[in-house]
């Protein structure tokens, strides 16, 4: 079976499990149990593979917990970031799940033990709370212990039956792909809330390429609104691992999504010492100031959310916002995220940020922030995308590319919203690899392309009230049918002559009848 066919079969199986097992539970609420079980299996097999070290004579799952020495445990935690005893492995729990009357409480104890194994070690913050949303005592699983155990058994058996093959082969990619497939499907079926934590992979790929363009190496990559980590992981997927030297960084405000992001890192084989995902409000409580600057920043922050803004008088003195001399409006935090990203960007790097179109033409504080960005030559490109590319919204969003190393005092505008830049697929439009390649060619060349791309002198943008809307600088192609007026008049004249002749014939006929 080809890898593509294997992935497709796995995806079909795992989505069937997710739907069959949940019963009357809403899919959005039930996602934690399916995703958590998949993660539990992954870290169990990952840990087993590490302990066995390729020695076929060692079968870690069959060992007694008592043979584990403190030295073995300490060495493993220092390397993997956590520890799992043989009795706690997914495979051993799955064997007896259907007959274990204490399954839900046993799982809760195992998850707590895995998390607490990192206490006092450098990995503590990366492991802490990973299973917080996998609540095995939740009434969402059923009203009785028997009901809870029955549903947990069904999920465990289903995930245990997924054919991932040998772990040391392409197993890791399959686990990561399955996890992202699940997240993507949950997002697609969750309406607006789905789009808040997952950026579709095709858009993520474009954003990652924009941020990483022509950088032979980047020190580290950062997402200030990390969601489930999908944007950060696109950089890992599409660029050699060595290009990103010091790892993956992000901050996420939603606790459940923060856990999803950390799980996502592990599932894509990014070890605890190569990622740092923090929980908290990026705008009012930034957690990664000591880690900046970043050579690559990718982000799809929430559109036009409210924030404290000018109600906190200290924020105007914050080094992220102070240079612009004004704060983003309290009702629309979009430019607060933009200024935050710019502050965290290195002198050689790029930030690629998904933005709501309104911020590029509205007046007031947002116009003043645009003035700051244009006058200081930070805006490299504004790209208008097609509508309906994202989950939960049909709006045609823009991508803002920021750079601190521009040489030309111009700003590029690309209109990639037309039919030649998307493919209709089910309920959403998608960007294909060909569309992404075409956009990247224009981004790289900075050349003018009729009806599609234009590079505009920043002085002209200033004269236009610092409007950064793509439509203000890229003329839309007139797709209306062209009409030759002279030819049309001739046709009308001929038609009128025919009508006059027909009327004359009718008059003759009527006279003959009346006679």
GROMACS .gro file of C-alpha atoms in nm:
model
  515
    1UNK     CA    1   0.000   0.000   0.000
    2UNK     CA    2   0.134   0.345  -0.091
    3UNK     CA    3   0.188   0.603   0.180
    4UNK     CA    4  -0.093   0.814   0.030
    5UNK     CA    5  -0.333   0.521   0.035
    6UNK     CA    6  -0.224   0.430   0.388
    7UNK     CA    7  -0.292   0.785   0.505
    8UNK     CA    8  -0.633   0.791   0.337
    9UNK     CA    9  -0.729   0.458   0.496
   10UNK     CA   10  -0.612   0.572   0.839
   11UNK     CA   11  -0.802   0.898   0.807
   12UNK     CA   12  -1.121   0.719   0.710
   13UNK     CA   13  -1.082   0.478   1.003
   14UNK     CA   14  -1.009   0.743   1.262
   15UNK     CA   15  -1.297   0.968   1.158
   16UNK     CA   16  -1.531   0.667   1.172
   17UNK     CA   17  -1.413   0.596   1.527
   18UNK     CA   18  -1.462   0.960   1.622
   19UNK     CA   19  -1.821   0.957   1.496
   20UNK     CA   20  -1.931   0.606   1.593
   21UNK     CA   21  -1.808   0.619   1.951
   22UNK     CA   22  -1.925   0.965   2.051
   23UNK     CA   23  -2.294   0.869   2.025
   24UNK     CA   24  -2.509   1.161   2.137
   25UNK     CA   25  -2.211   1.368   2.255
   26UNK     CA   26  -2.140   1.677   2.043
   27UNK     CA   27  -1.833   1.617   1.825
   28UNK     CA   28  -1.668   1.938   1.940
   29UNK     CA   29  -1.701   1.831   2.305
   30UNK     CA   30  -1.590   1.475   2.232
   31UNK     CA   31  -1.275   1.569   2.041
   32UNK     CA   32  -1.059   1.573   2.355
   33UNK     CA   33  -1.116   1.203   2.416
   34UNK     CA   34  -1.025   1.093   2.063
   35UNK     CA   35  -0.729   1.331   2.033
   36UNK     CA   36  -0.614   1.247   2.386
   37UNK     CA   37  -0.627   0.874   2.321
   38UNK     CA   38  -0.429   0.912   2.000
   39UNK     CA   39  -0.170   1.117   2.189
   40UNK     CA   40  -0.156   0.859   2.471
   41UNK     CA   41  -0.081   0.583   2.219
   42UNK     CA   42   0.183   0.796   2.047
   43UNK     CA   43   0.383   0.886   2.357
   44UNK     CA   44   0.361   0.526   2.479
   45UNK     CA   45   0.507   0.389   2.155
   46UNK     CA   46   0.755   0.674   2.127
   47UNK     CA   47   0.879   0.606   2.479
   48UNK     CA   48   0.894   0.229   2.421
   49UNK     CA   49   1.096   0.284   2.104
   50UNK     CA   50   1.342   0.500   2.300
   51UNK     CA   51   1.383   0.250   2.587
   52UNK     CA   52   1.428  -0.050   2.359
   53UNK     CA   53   1.677   0.136   2.141
   54UNK     CA   54   1.630  -0.099   1.848
   55UNK     CA   55   1.727  -0.408   2.054
   56UNK     CA   56   1.482  -0.681   1.948
   57UNK     CA   57   1.560  -0.880   2.262
   58UNK     CA   58   1.404  -0.612   2.479
   59UNK     CA   59   1.025  -0.599   2.516
   60UNK     CA   60   0.957  -0.304   2.743
   61UNK     CA   61   0.581  -0.363   2.761
   62UNK     CA   62   0.635  -0.709   2.912
   63UNK     CA   63   0.867  -0.591   3.189
   64UNK     CA   64   0.767  -0.548   3.551
   65UNK     CA   65   0.759  -0.193   3.687
   66UNK     CA   66   0.985  -0.312   3.969
   67UNK     CA   67   1.285  -0.364   3.738
   68UNK     CA   68   1.297   0.008   3.656
   69UNK     CA   69   1.583   0.168   3.848
   70UNK     CA   70   1.591   0.535   3.952
   71UNK     CA   71   1.886   0.586   3.713
   72UNK     CA   72   1.689   0.451   3.415
   73UNK     CA   73   1.395   0.674   3.504
   74UNK     CA   74   1.606   0.987   3.548
   75UNK     CA   75   1.797   0.939   3.222
   76UNK     CA   76   1.471   0.886   3.032
   77UNK     CA   77   1.307   1.198   3.174
   78UNK     CA   78   1.611   1.410   3.090
   79UNK     CA   79   1.595   1.287   2.729
   80UNK     CA   80   1.223   1.242   2.657
   81UNK     CA   81   1.086   1.484   2.914
   82UNK     CA   82   0.854   1.231   3.082
   83UNK     CA   83   0.842   0.870   3.203
   84UNK     CA   84   0.595   0.584   3.147
   85UNK     CA   85   0.620   0.259   3.340
   86UNK     CA   86   0.548  -0.064   3.147
   87UNK     CA   87   0.214  -0.113   3.323
   88UNK     CA   88   0.110   0.239   3.218
   89UNK     CA   89   0.169   0.188   2.844
   90UNK     CA   90  -0.124   0.228   2.609
   91UNK     CA   91  -0.082  -0.127   2.474
   92UNK     CA   92  -0.115  -0.281   2.821
   93UNK     CA   93  -0.417  -0.070   2.911
   94UNK     CA   94  -0.582  -0.152   2.576
   95UNK     CA   95  -0.543  -0.529   2.633
   96UNK     CA   96  -0.766  -0.532   2.940
   97UNK     CA   97  -0.980  -0.225   2.877
   98UNK     CA   98  -1.306  -0.414   2.819
   99UNK     CA   99  -1.279  -0.606   3.149
  100UNK     CA  100  -1.130  -0.329   3.364
  101UNK     CA  101  -1.406  -0.198   3.591
  102UNK     CA  102  -1.170   0.078   3.712
  103UNK     CA  103  -1.065   0.190   3.363
  104UNK     CA  104  -1.163   0.555   3.399
  105UNK     CA  105  -0.988   0.602   3.734
  106UNK     CA  106  -0.685   0.397   3.625
  107UNK     CA  107  -0.645   0.623   3.321
  108UNK     CA  108  -0.675   0.935   3.536
  109UNK     CA  109  -0.400   0.802   3.765
  110UNK     CA  110  -0.174   0.714   3.469
  111UNK     CA  111  -0.212   1.057   3.310
  112UNK     CA  112  -0.137   1.224   3.642
  113UNK     CA  113   0.172   1.004   3.689
  114UNK     CA  114   0.307   1.080   3.340
  115UNK     CA  115   0.268   1.454   3.398
  116UNK     CA  116   0.416   1.449   3.748
  117UNK     CA  117   0.715   1.242   3.631
  118UNK     CA  118   0.854   1.567   3.484
  119UNK     CA  119   0.828   1.761   3.812
  120UNK     CA  120   1.160   1.921   3.897
  121UNK     CA  121   1.303   1.864   3.549
  122UNK     CA  122   1.348   2.115   3.262
  123UNK     CA  123   1.050   1.960   3.082
  124UNK     CA  124   0.806   2.023   3.369
  125UNK     CA  125   0.622   2.316   3.210
  126UNK     CA  126   0.602   2.141   2.871
  127UNK     CA  127   0.444   1.825   3.018
  128UNK     CA  128   0.233   1.980   3.293
  129UNK     CA  129  -0.142   1.967   3.224
  130UNK     CA  130  -0.114   1.789   2.888
  131UNK     CA  131  -0.401   1.557   2.979
  132UNK     CA  132  -0.606   1.822   3.160
  133UNK     CA  133  -0.883   1.811   2.899
  134UNK     CA  134  -0.891   1.430   2.885
  135UNK     CA  135  -1.126   1.406   3.183
  136UNK     CA  136  -1.203   1.035   3.222
  137UNK     CA  137  -1.460   1.108   3.494
  138UNK     CA  138  -1.656   1.356   3.280
  139UNK     CA  139  -2.033   1.313   3.248
  140UNK     CA  140  -1.986   1.372   2.875
  141UNK     CA  141  -1.874   1.009   2.865
  142UNK     CA  142  -2.188   0.886   3.042
  143UNK     CA  143  -2.381   0.917   3.366
  144UNK     CA  144  -2.251   0.598   3.529
  145UNK     CA  145  -1.902   0.453   3.571
  146UNK     CA  146  -2.009   0.164   3.352
  147UNK     CA  147  -2.115   0.402   3.075
  148UNK     CA  148  -1.791   0.598   3.102
  149UNK     CA  149  -1.579   0.285   3.087
  150UNK     CA  150  -1.776   0.149   2.793
  151UNK     CA  151  -1.716   0.460   2.586
  152UNK     CA  152  -1.350   0.488   2.689
  153UNK     CA  153  -1.301   0.122   2.593
  154UNK     CA  154  -1.453   0.183   2.252
  155UNK     CA  155  -1.221   0.478   2.187
  156UNK     CA  156  -0.913   0.292   2.312
  157UNK     CA  157  -0.992  -0.022   2.109
  158UNK     CA  158  -1.058   0.189   1.801
  159UNK     CA  159  -0.729   0.379   1.829
  160UNK     CA  160  -0.544   0.055   1.914
  161UNK     CA  161  -0.672  -0.093   1.587
  162UNK     CA  162  -0.527   0.181   1.369
  163UNK     CA  163  -0.248   0.043   1.152
  164UNK     CA  164   0.048   0.274   1.201
  165UNK     CA  165   0.307   0.006   1.126
  166UNK     CA  166   0.651   0.001   1.287
  167UNK     CA  167   0.720   0.312   1.492
  168UNK     CA  168   1.074   0.361   1.366
  169UNK     CA  169   0.958   0.377   1.001
  170UNK     CA  170   0.736   0.665   0.889
  171UNK     CA  171   0.523   0.608   1.195
  172UNK     CA  172   0.576   0.954   1.339
  173UNK     CA  173   0.452   1.128   1.025
  174UNK     CA  174   0.141   0.909   1.022
  175UNK     CA  175   0.062   0.992   1.386
  176UNK     CA  176   0.109   1.363   1.322
  177UNK     CA  177  -0.096   1.350   1.001
  178UNK     CA  178  -0.377   1.162   1.174
  179UNK     CA  179  -0.382   1.417   1.456
  180UNK     CA  180  -0.393   1.713   1.216
  181UNK     CA  181  -0.661   1.539   1.009
  182UNK     CA  182  -0.876   1.501   1.319
  183UNK     CA  183  -0.822   1.862   1.427
  184UNK     CA  184  -0.900   1.984   1.075
  185UNK     CA  185  -1.224   1.785   1.057
  186UNK     CA  186  -1.334   1.897   1.401
  187UNK     CA  187  -1.260   2.257   1.301
  188UNK     CA  188  -1.453   2.222   0.975
  189UNK     CA  189  -1.757   2.096   1.165
  190UNK     CA  190  -1.736   2.342   1.453
  191UNK     CA  191  -1.842   2.660   1.277
  192UNK     CA  192  -1.683   2.985   1.390
  193UNK     CA  193  -1.503   2.834   1.690
  194UNK     CA  194  -1.317   2.590   1.464
  195UNK     CA  195  -1.149   2.865   1.269
  196UNK     CA  196  -1.022   3.022   1.590
  197UNK     CA  197  -0.774   2.746   1.658
  198UNK     CA  198  -0.689   2.588   1.324
  199UNK     CA  199  -0.557   2.744   1.003
  200UNK     CA  200  -0.621   2.525   0.695
  201UNK     CA  201  -0.304   2.350   0.583
  202UNK     CA  202  -0.296   2.502   0.234
  203UNK     CA  203  -0.309   2.856   0.375
  204UNK     CA  204  -0.058   2.762   0.646
  205UNK     CA  205   0.181   2.646   0.377
  206UNK     CA  206   0.166   2.982   0.199
  207UNK     CA  207   0.216   3.174   0.524
  208UNK     CA  208   0.515   2.959   0.623
  209UNK     CA  209   0.677   3.007   0.282
  210UNK     CA  210   0.629   3.383   0.299
  211UNK     CA  211   0.787   3.406   0.645
  212UNK     CA  212   1.077   3.176   0.557
  213UNK     CA  213   1.138   3.302   0.202
  214UNK     CA  214   1.507   3.296   0.104
  215UNK     CA  215   1.624   3.257   0.462
  216UNK     CA  216   1.887   2.984   0.458
  217UNK     CA  217   1.851   2.950   0.835
  218UNK     CA  218   1.626   3.106   1.097
  219UNK     CA  219   1.707   3.117   1.465
  220UNK     CA  220   1.351   3.022   1.565
  221UNK     CA  221   0.991   3.059   1.453
  222UNK     CA  222   0.710   3.217   1.656
  223UNK     CA  223   0.330   3.237   1.651
  224UNK     CA  224   0.180   3.488   1.898
  225UNK     CA  225  -0.168   3.334   1.854
  226UNK     CA  226  -0.060   2.972   1.821
  227UNK     CA  227  -0.394   2.793   1.819
  228UNK     CA  228  -0.329   2.421   1.775
  229UNK     CA  229   0.019   2.489   1.638
  230UNK     CA  230  -0.072   2.416   1.276
  231UNK     CA  231   0.104   2.723   1.139
  232UNK     CA  232   0.429   2.650   1.323
  233UNK     CA  233   0.426   2.290   1.206
  234UNK     CA  234   0.391   2.388   0.841
  235UNK     CA  235   0.737   2.542   0.868
  236UNK     CA  236   0.870   2.206   0.991
  237UNK     CA  237   0.690   2.017   0.714
  238UNK     CA  238   0.810   2.225   0.423
  239UNK     CA  239   1.163   2.313   0.526
  240UNK     CA  240   1.458   2.101   0.634
  241UNK     CA  241   1.472   2.063   1.009
  242UNK     CA  242   1.815   2.223   1.039
  243UNK     CA  243   1.689   2.550   0.892
  244UNK     CA  244   1.502   2.625   1.216
  245UNK     CA  245   1.791   2.622   1.460
  246UNK     CA  246   1.645   2.686   1.804
  247UNK     CA  247   1.291   2.557   1.770
  248UNK     CA  248   0.925   2.654   1.778
  249UNK     CA  249   0.770   2.918   2.002
  250UNK     CA  250   0.417   3.036   2.060
  251UNK     CA  251   0.154   3.167   2.298
  252UNK     CA  252  -0.213   3.072   2.316
  253UNK     CA  253  -0.490   3.219   2.532
  254UNK     CA  254  -0.730   2.921   2.530
  255UNK     CA  255  -0.628   2.646   2.772
  256UNK     CA  256  -0.774   2.356   2.570
  257UNK     CA  257  -0.614   2.479   2.249
  258UNK     CA  258  -0.285   2.537   2.431
  259UNK     CA  259  -0.284   2.169   2.525
  260UNK     CA  260  -0.366   2.069   2.167
  261UNK     CA  261  -0.068   2.271   2.045
  262UNK     CA  262   0.174   2.106   2.286
  263UNK     CA  263   0.043   1.760   2.196
  264UNK     CA  264   0.079   1.853   1.830
  265UNK     CA  265   0.447   1.933   1.883
  266UNK     CA  266   0.516   1.594   2.041
  267UNK     CA  267   0.317   1.414   1.772
  268UNK     CA  268   0.537   1.574   1.505
  269UNK     CA  269   0.846   1.451   1.689
  270UNK     CA  270   0.949   1.791   1.821
  271UNK     CA  271   1.107   1.716   2.158
  272UNK     CA  272   1.028   1.925   2.466
  273UNK     CA  273   1.361   2.112   2.443
  274UNK     CA  274   1.281   2.228   2.088
  275UNK     CA  275   0.949   2.398   2.155
  276UNK     CA  276   0.814   2.652   2.401
  277UNK     CA  277   0.438   2.705   2.390
  278UNK     CA  278   0.307   2.936   2.662
  279UNK     CA  279  -0.043   2.992   2.800
  280UNK     CA  280  -0.175   3.345   2.837
  281UNK     CA  281  -0.299   3.666   2.675
  282UNK     CA  282  -0.035   3.767   2.423
  283UNK     CA  283  -0.139   4.132   2.416
  284UNK     CA  284  -0.156   4.203   2.788
  285UNK     CA  285   0.070   3.932   2.930
  286UNK     CA  286   0.336   3.839   2.673
  287UNK     CA  287   0.537   3.540   2.789
  288UNK     CA  288   0.828   3.524   2.547
  289UNK     CA  289   0.996   3.863   2.568
  290UNK     CA  290   1.326   3.703   2.673
  291UNK     CA  291   1.326   3.481   2.363
  292UNK     CA  292   1.294   3.753   2.101
  293UNK     CA  293   1.393   3.846   1.836
  294UNK     CA  294   1.260   3.584   1.593
  295UNK     CA  295   1.370   3.543   1.231
  296UNK     CA  296   1.030   3.405   1.128
  297UNK     CA  297   0.685   3.488   1.263
  298UNK     CA  298   0.361   3.332   1.139
  299UNK     CA  299   0.017   3.411   1.274
  300UNK     CA  300  -0.356   3.398   1.220
  301UNK     CA  301  -0.480   3.604   1.516
  302UNK     CA  302  -0.852   3.637   1.594
  303UNK     CA  303  -1.023   3.899   1.378
  304UNK     CA  304  -1.139   4.223   1.540
  305UNK     CA  305  -1.161   4.095   1.897
  306UNK     CA  306  -1.201   4.335   2.186
  307UNK     CA  307  -0.909   4.412   2.415
  308UNK     CA  308  -0.837   4.645   2.705
  309UNK     CA  309  -0.650   4.898   2.487
  310UNK     CA  310  -0.658   5.253   2.616
  311UNK     CA  311  -0.835   5.146   2.936
  312UNK     CA  312  -0.490   5.037   3.053
  313UNK     CA  313  -0.281   5.358   3.051
  314UNK     CA  314   0.044   5.162   3.084
  315UNK     CA  315   0.009   4.997   2.743
  316UNK     CA  316   0.093   5.314   2.548
  317UNK     CA  317   0.438   5.295   2.708
  318UNK     CA  318   0.481   4.927   2.621
  319UNK     CA  319   0.778   4.891   2.385
  320UNK     CA  320   0.557   4.698   2.141
  321UNK     CA  321   0.302   4.977   2.098
  322UNK     CA  322   0.483   5.297   2.198
  323UNK     CA  323   0.669   5.350   1.865
  324UNK     CA  324   0.336   5.386   1.680
  325UNK     CA  325   0.221   5.651   1.926
  326UNK     CA  326  -0.130   5.507   1.943
  327UNK     CA  327  -0.303   5.189   2.054
  328UNK     CA  328  -0.530   4.972   1.841
  329UNK     CA  329  -0.900   5.047   1.908
  330UNK     CA  330  -1.052   4.868   2.207
  331UNK     CA  331  -1.312   4.707   1.981
  332UNK     CA  332  -1.059   4.587   1.723
  333UNK     CA  333  -0.729   4.441   1.846
  334UNK     CA  334  -0.600   4.345   1.499
  335UNK     CA  335  -0.320   4.601   1.485
  336UNK     CA  336  -0.220   4.522   1.843
  337UNK     CA  337  -0.126   4.174   1.719
  338UNK     CA  338   0.054   4.326   1.419
  339UNK     CA  339   0.261   4.563   1.636
  340UNK     CA  340   0.335   4.282   1.879
  341UNK     CA  341   0.469   4.068   1.595
  342UNK     CA  342   0.676   4.355   1.456
  343UNK     CA  343   0.833   4.411   1.798
  344UNK     CA  344   0.934   4.044   1.820
  345UNK     CA  345   1.077   4.035   1.466
  346UNK     CA  346   1.452   4.028   1.406
  347UNK     CA  347   1.630   4.275   1.177
  348UNK     CA  348   1.662   4.012   0.903
  349UNK     CA  349   1.336   3.825   0.945
  350UNK     CA  350   0.980   3.832   0.814
  351UNK     CA  351   0.636   3.812   0.970
  352UNK     CA  352   0.339   3.682   0.770
  353UNK     CA  353   0.008   3.762   0.941
  354UNK     CA  354  -0.350   3.688   0.838
  355UNK     CA  355  -0.554   4.009   0.874
  356UNK     CA  356  -0.912   4.126   0.850
  357UNK     CA  357  -0.940   4.351   0.540
  358UNK     CA  358  -1.098   4.645   0.725
  359UNK     CA  359  -0.776   4.735   0.908
  360UNK     CA  360  -0.617   4.838   0.579
  361UNK     CA  361  -0.855   5.125   0.503
  362UNK     CA  362  -1.034   5.235   0.822
  363UNK     CA  363  -0.955   5.577   0.966
  364UNK     CA  364  -0.868   5.683   1.320
  365UNK     CA  365  -0.609   5.494   1.525
  366UNK     CA  366  -0.574   5.225   1.261
  367UNK     CA  367  -0.479   5.486   0.999
  368UNK     CA  368  -0.214   5.626   1.236
  369UNK     CA  369  -0.067   5.279   1.286
  370UNK     CA  370  -0.057   5.226   0.907
  371UNK     CA  371   0.126   5.559   0.879
  372UNK     CA  372   0.387   5.436   1.128
  373UNK     CA  373   0.431   5.109   0.938
  374UNK     CA  374   0.459   5.271   0.593
  375UNK     CA  375   0.676   5.567   0.697
  376UNK     CA  376   0.923   5.326   0.856
  377UNK     CA  377   0.912   5.096   0.550
  378UNK     CA  378   0.804   4.788   0.745
  379UNK     CA  379   0.530   4.671   0.506
  380UNK     CA  380   0.671   4.446   0.239
  381UNK     CA  381   0.354   4.302   0.084
  382UNK     CA  382  -0.023   4.292   0.125
  383UNK     CA  383  -0.192   3.991  -0.036
  384UNK     CA  384  -0.565   3.966  -0.089
  385UNK     CA  385  -0.686   3.604  -0.080
  386UNK     CA  386  -1.001   3.441  -0.213
  387UNK     CA  387  -1.313   3.419   0.006
  388UNK     CA  388  -1.416   3.107   0.196
  389UNK     CA  389  -1.066   2.967   0.252
  390UNK     CA  390  -1.102   2.947   0.631
  391UNK     CA  391  -1.328   2.750   0.864
  392UNK     CA  392  -1.611   2.946   1.020
  393UNK     CA  393  -1.590   3.254   0.797
  394UNK     CA  394  -1.644   3.326   0.429
  395UNK     CA  395  -1.465   3.662   0.422
  396UNK     CA  396  -1.175   3.722   0.184
  397UNK     CA  397  -0.887   3.787   0.423
  398UNK     CA  398  -0.548   3.947   0.359
  399UNK     CA  399  -0.195   3.844   0.445
  400UNK     CA  400   0.032   4.120   0.571
  401UNK     CA  401   0.405   4.057   0.528
  402UNK     CA  402   0.633   4.267   0.750
  403UNK     CA  403   1.009   4.308   0.715
  404UNK     CA  404   1.272   4.522   0.888
  405UNK     CA  405   1.531   4.475   0.614
  406UNK     CA  406   1.362   4.622   0.307
  407UNK     CA  407   1.586   4.816   0.070
  408UNK     CA  408   1.326   4.960  -0.169
  409UNK     CA  409   1.091   5.230  -0.041
  410UNK     CA  410   0.793   5.056  -0.201
  411UNK     CA  411   0.509   4.830  -0.093
  412UNK     CA  412   0.388   4.535  -0.297
  413UNK     CA  413   0.020   4.454  -0.346
  414UNK     CA  414  -0.100   4.118  -0.481
  415UNK     CA  415  -0.461   4.042  -0.569
  416UNK     CA  416  -0.486   3.663  -0.533
  417UNK     CA  417  -0.862   3.667  -0.483
  418UNK     CA  418  -0.968   3.587  -0.838
  419UNK     CA  419  -1.072   3.255  -0.991
  420UNK     CA  420  -0.717   3.176  -1.097
  421UNK     CA  421  -0.607   3.159  -0.733
  422UNK     CA  422  -0.840   2.908  -0.572
  423UNK     CA  423  -1.013   2.578  -0.632
  424UNK     CA  424  -1.367   2.504  -0.523
  425UNK     CA  425  -1.382   2.195  -0.301
  426UNK     CA  426  -1.691   2.085  -0.105
  427UNK     CA  427  -1.801   2.378   0.116
  428UNK     CA  428  -1.472   2.565   0.106
  429UNK     CA  429  -1.227   2.705  -0.145
  430UNK     CA  430  -0.868   2.584  -0.126
  431UNK     CA  431  -0.527   2.701  -0.241
  432UNK     CA  432  -0.347   2.437  -0.446
  433UNK     CA  433   0.031   2.400  -0.464
  434UNK     CA  434   0.016   2.564  -0.807
  435UNK     CA  435  -0.165   2.868  -0.665
  436UNK     CA  436   0.090   2.898  -0.384
  437UNK     CA  437   0.378   2.867  -0.629
  438UNK     CA  438   0.234   3.145  -0.846
  439UNK     CA  439   0.186   3.378  -0.548
  440UNK     CA  440   0.541   3.309  -0.427
  441UNK     CA  441   0.684   3.387  -0.773
  442UNK     CA  442   0.517   3.729  -0.768
  443UNK     CA  443   0.620   3.789  -0.409
  444UNK     CA  444   0.980   3.711  -0.497
  445UNK     CA  445   0.999   3.921  -0.814
  446UNK     CA  446   0.813   4.229  -0.684
  447UNK     CA  447   0.726   4.292  -1.049
  448UNK     CA  448   0.405   4.446  -1.178
  449UNK     CA  449   0.150   4.205  -1.326
  450UNK     CA  450  -0.155   4.357  -1.492
  451UNK     CA  451  -0.470   4.311  -1.282
  452UNK     CA  452  -0.277   4.105  -1.023
  453UNK     CA  453   0.032   4.270  -0.870
  454UNK     CA  454   0.180   4.617  -0.830
  455UNK     CA  455   0.469   4.768  -0.635
  456UNK     CA  456   0.380   5.119  -0.519
  457UNK     CA  457   0.607   5.395  -0.395
  458UNK     CA  458   0.541   5.465  -0.029
  459UNK     CA  459   0.503   5.837  -0.104
  460UNK     CA  460   0.198   5.755  -0.318
  461UNK     CA  461   0.056   5.547  -0.036
  462UNK     CA  462   0.103   5.845   0.198
  463UNK     CA  463  -0.080   6.067  -0.051
  464UNK     CA  464  -0.363   5.813  -0.045
  465UNK     CA  465  -0.413   5.855   0.333
  466UNK     CA  466  -0.201   5.546   0.399
  467UNK     CA  467  -0.466   5.320   0.252
  468UNK     CA  468  -0.322   4.968   0.219
  469UNK     CA  469  -0.616   4.798   0.048
  470UNK     CA  470  -0.504   4.589  -0.246
  471UNK     CA  471  -0.796   4.710  -0.457
  472UNK     CA  472  -0.670   5.068  -0.428
  473UNK     CA  473  -0.353   4.984  -0.622
  474UNK     CA  474  -0.429   4.676  -0.832
  475UNK     CA  475  -0.685   4.747  -1.102
  476UNK     CA  476  -0.951   4.481  -1.126
  477UNK     CA  477  -0.989   4.316  -1.464
  478UNK     CA  478  -1.308   4.420  -1.638
  479UNK     CA  479  -1.483   4.091  -1.711
  480UNK     CA  480  -1.792   4.251  -1.857
  481UNK     CA  481  -1.874   4.172  -2.218
  482UNK     CA  482  -1.743   4.438  -2.457
  483UNK     CA  483  -2.011   4.578  -2.687
  484UNK     CA  484  -1.954   4.743  -3.025
  485UNK     CA  485  -2.206   5.031  -3.019
  486UNK     CA  486  -2.197   5.089  -3.398
  487UNK     CA  487  -2.260   4.721  -3.466
  488UNK     CA  488  -2.536   4.714  -3.206
  489UNK     CA  489  -2.709   5.018  -3.361
  490UNK     CA  490  -2.694   4.852  -3.701
  491UNK     CA  491  -2.856   4.537  -3.559
  492UNK     CA  492  -3.125   4.745  -3.389
  493UNK     CA  493  -3.198   4.927  -3.716
  494UNK     CA  494  -3.238   4.597  -3.900
  495UNK     CA  495  -3.466   4.468  -3.627
  496UNK     CA  496  -3.679   4.785  -3.643
  497UNK     CA  497  -3.708   4.746  -4.022
  498UNK     CA  498  -3.826   4.387  -3.979
  499UNK     CA  499  -4.081   4.495  -3.718
  500UNK     CA  500  -4.212   4.775  -3.945
  501UNK     CA  501  -4.245   4.532  -4.237
  502UNK     CA  502  -4.425   4.281  -4.015
  503UNK     CA  503  -4.669   4.547  -3.893
  504UNK     CA  504  -4.738   4.655  -4.254
  505UNK     CA  505  -4.816   4.292  -4.348
  506UNK     CA  506  -5.047   4.259  -4.048
  507UNK     CA  507  -5.233   4.581  -4.149
  508UNK     CA  508  -5.286   4.440  -4.500
  509UNK     CA  509  -5.423   4.113  -4.363
  510UNK     CA  510  -5.661   4.296  -4.126
  511UNK     CA  511  -5.796   4.513  -4.412
  512UNK     CA  512  -5.858   4.205  -4.625
  513UNK     CA  513  -6.048   4.038  -4.339
  514UNK     CA  514  -6.263   4.348  -4.273
  515UNK     CA  515  -6.345   4.382  -4.643
   0.00000   0.00000   0.00000
